[in-house]
XYZ file of C-alpha atoms in Angstrom:
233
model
C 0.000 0.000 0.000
C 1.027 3.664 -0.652
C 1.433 5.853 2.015
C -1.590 8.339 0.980
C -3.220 4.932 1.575
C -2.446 4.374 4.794
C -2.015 8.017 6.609
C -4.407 8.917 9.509
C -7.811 10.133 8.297
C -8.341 13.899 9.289
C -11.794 14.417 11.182
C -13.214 17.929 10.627
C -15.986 19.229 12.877
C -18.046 21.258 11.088
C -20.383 22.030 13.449
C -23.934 23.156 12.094
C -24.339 24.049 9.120
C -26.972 24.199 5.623
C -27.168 21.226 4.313
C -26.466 22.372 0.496
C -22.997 23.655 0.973
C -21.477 20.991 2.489
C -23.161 18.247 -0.340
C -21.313 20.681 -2.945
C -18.424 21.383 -0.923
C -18.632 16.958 -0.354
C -18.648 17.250 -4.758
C -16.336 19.207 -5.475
C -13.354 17.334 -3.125
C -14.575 13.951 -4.708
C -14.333 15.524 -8.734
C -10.788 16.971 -7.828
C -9.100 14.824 -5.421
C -5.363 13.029 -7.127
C -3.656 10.026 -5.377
C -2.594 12.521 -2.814
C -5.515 13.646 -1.418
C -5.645 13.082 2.412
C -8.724 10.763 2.983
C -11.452 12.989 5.423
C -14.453 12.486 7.694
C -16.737 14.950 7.936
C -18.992 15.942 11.240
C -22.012 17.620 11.162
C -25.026 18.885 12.128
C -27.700 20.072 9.586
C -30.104 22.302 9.753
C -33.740 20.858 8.652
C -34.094 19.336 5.383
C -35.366 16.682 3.454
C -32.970 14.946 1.291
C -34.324 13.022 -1.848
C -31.842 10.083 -3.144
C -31.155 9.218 -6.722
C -34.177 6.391 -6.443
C -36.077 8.340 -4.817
C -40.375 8.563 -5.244
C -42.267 11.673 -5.216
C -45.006 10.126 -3.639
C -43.244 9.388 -0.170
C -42.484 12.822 -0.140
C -45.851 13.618 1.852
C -46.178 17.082 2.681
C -42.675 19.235 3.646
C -44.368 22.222 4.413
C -42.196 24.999 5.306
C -38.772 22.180 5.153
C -37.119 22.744 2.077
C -36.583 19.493 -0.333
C -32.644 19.043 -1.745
C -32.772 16.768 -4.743
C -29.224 15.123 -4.208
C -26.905 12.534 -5.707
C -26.604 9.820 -2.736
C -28.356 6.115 -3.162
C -31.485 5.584 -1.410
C -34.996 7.089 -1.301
C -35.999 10.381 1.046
C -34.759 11.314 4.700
C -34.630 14.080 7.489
C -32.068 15.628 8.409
C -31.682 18.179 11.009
C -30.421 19.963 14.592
C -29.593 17.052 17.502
C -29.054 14.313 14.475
C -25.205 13.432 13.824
C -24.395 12.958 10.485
C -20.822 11.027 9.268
C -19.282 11.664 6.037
C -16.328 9.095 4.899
C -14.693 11.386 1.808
C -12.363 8.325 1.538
C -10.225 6.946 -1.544
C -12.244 3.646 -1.575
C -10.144 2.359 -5.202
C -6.747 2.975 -3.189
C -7.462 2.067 0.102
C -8.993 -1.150 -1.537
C -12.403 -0.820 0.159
C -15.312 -2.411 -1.327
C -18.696 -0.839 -1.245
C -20.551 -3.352 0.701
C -17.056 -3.388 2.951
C -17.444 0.541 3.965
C -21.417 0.177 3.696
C -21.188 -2.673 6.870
C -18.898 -0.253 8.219
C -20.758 2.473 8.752
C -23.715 0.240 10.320
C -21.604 -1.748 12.275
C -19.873 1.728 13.835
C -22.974 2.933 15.097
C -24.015 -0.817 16.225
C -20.980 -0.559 18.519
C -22.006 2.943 19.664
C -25.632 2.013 21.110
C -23.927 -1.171 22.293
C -21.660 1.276 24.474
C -25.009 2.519 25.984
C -26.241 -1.281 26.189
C -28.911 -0.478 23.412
C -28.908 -3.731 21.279
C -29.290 -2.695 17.362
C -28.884 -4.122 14.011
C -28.300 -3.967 10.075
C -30.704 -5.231 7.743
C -29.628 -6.571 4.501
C -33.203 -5.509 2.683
C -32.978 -1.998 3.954
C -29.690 0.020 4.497
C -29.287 1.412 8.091
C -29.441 0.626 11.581
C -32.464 -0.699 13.731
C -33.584 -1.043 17.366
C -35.893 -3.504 17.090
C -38.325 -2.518 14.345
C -37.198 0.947 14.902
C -34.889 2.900 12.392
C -32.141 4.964 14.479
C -29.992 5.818 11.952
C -30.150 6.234 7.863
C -27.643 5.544 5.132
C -26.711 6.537 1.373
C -23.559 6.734 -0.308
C -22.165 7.890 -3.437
C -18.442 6.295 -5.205
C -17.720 8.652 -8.105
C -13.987 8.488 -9.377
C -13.463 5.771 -6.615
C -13.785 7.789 -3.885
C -16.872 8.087 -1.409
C -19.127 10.692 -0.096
C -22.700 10.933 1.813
C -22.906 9.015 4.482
C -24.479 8.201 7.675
C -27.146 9.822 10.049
C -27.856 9.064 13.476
C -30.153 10.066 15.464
C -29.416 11.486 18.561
C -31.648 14.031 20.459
C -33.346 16.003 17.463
C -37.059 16.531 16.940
C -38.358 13.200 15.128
C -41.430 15.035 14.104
C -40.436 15.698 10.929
C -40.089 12.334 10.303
C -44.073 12.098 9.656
C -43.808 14.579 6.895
C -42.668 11.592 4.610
C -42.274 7.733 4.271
C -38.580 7.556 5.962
C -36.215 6.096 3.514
C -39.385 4.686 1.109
C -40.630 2.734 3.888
C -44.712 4.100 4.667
C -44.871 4.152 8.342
C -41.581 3.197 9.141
C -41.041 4.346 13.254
C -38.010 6.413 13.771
C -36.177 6.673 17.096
C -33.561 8.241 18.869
C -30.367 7.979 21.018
C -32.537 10.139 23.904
C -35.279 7.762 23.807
C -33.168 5.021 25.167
C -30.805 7.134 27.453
C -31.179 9.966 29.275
C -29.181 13.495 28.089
C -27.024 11.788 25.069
C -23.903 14.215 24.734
C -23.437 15.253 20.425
C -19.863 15.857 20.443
C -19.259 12.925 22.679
C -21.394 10.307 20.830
C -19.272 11.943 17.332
C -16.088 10.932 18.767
C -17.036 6.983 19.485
C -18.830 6.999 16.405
C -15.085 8.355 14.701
C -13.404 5.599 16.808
C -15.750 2.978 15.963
C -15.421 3.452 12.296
C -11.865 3.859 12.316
C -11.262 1.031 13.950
C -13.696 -1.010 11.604
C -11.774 0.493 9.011
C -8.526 -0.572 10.292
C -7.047 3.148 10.047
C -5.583 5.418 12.715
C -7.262 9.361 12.474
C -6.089 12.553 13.273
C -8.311 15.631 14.576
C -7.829 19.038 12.364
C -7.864 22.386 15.341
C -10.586 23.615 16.469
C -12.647 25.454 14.074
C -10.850 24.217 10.997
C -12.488 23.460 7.834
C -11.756 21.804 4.692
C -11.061 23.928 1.912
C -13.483 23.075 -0.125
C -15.909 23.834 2.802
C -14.485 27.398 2.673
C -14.306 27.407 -0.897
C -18.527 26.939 -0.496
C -18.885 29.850 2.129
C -18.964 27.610 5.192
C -18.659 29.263 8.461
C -15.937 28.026 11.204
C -17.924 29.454 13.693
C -20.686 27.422 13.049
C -21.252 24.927 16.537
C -22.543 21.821 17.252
């Protein structure tokens, strides 16, 4: 393996921030990333919006009302995203660090598996329907994107955030599908600190060591898009 291969991963906290921004900003490091480019994970915050996948039905798009609706490039069908849910983005080099989709798809579940199993909250992956369940219950929703054999969307978990806008649509295609939340099962879930086991998690699933950028750094191409470092979590 090369070196780019194999250097830590550099974790950015964005903080919160619009959703359309940091889907560009996601775009434009994937179209001009070389062999060089330092793989990245991206955490964030969003604030409310409904996100419509490359597959994904008008009709479970039920009635947004005053949430706007991003037509995006990720797999999957419509979601929620907004303030108190933690959202992962792995802007990896998938063709030179030799990870298969399905490989960083189990990943991602399996990293925020091992973070409710830290709280003793017993959840699962479902091979008919990507993302993680407690019981019957989605917790946390998944798309990705490889374009020029790199990857970028990600994964959303839900941590404290209003789940009401959940009803506004049929979560990830599914009509009636019951969403929950970290707070539901524990009382006064820390953000930040459920960010950093989900980071650890994945890493370690991932078998590579990270490194945290300083406080209040973003990527370029998040500054490039008009992103604010001020923005918090």
């Amino acid at each position: 393996m090369d070196e780019a291969s194999t250097a830590p991963i550099r974790v950015f906290q964005l903080g919160r921030q619009a959703y359309l921004p940091v889907w560009q900003a996601m775009r434009e490091l994937t179209d001009t990333r070389d062999a060089e480019t330092q793989d990245q994970l991206w955490v964030v915050e969003h604030e409310p919006v409904f996100t419509q996948g490359q597959a994904g039905k008008p009709e479970h798009l039920l009635m947004p009302g005053d949430i706007p609706v991003v037509q995006t490039d990720r797999g999957g069908q419509i979601t929620y995203h907004g303030p108190g849910q933690l959202v992962l983005y792995p802007l990896l080099d998938v063709r030179r660090g030799k990870i298969g989709v399905r490989d960083l798809v189990t990943a991602l579940e399996q990293a925020v598996v091992g973070v409710l199993a830290d709280e003793g909250i017993e959840a699962h992956a479902r091979p008919d329907a990507p993302g993680v369940y407690v019981g019957e219950a989605k917790i946390a929703s998944l798309g990705l994107r490889i374009r020029r054999g790199a990857s970028f969307h990600g994964v959303a978990l839900n941590v404290t955030g209003d789940l009401a806008p959940f009803q506004r649509i049929n979560p990830c295609g599914y009509a009636g599908m019951r969403m929950v939340r970290l707070a539901d099962f524990v009382e006064g879930p820390c953000l930040s600190a459920v960010a950093q086991r989900l980071v650890a998690h994945l890493a370690r699933l991932l078998g590579r060591d990270t490194e945290a950028a300083m406080p209040g750094e973003l990527p370029a191409h998040c500054l490039a898009q008009g992103l604010s470092s001020k923005a918090s979590a």
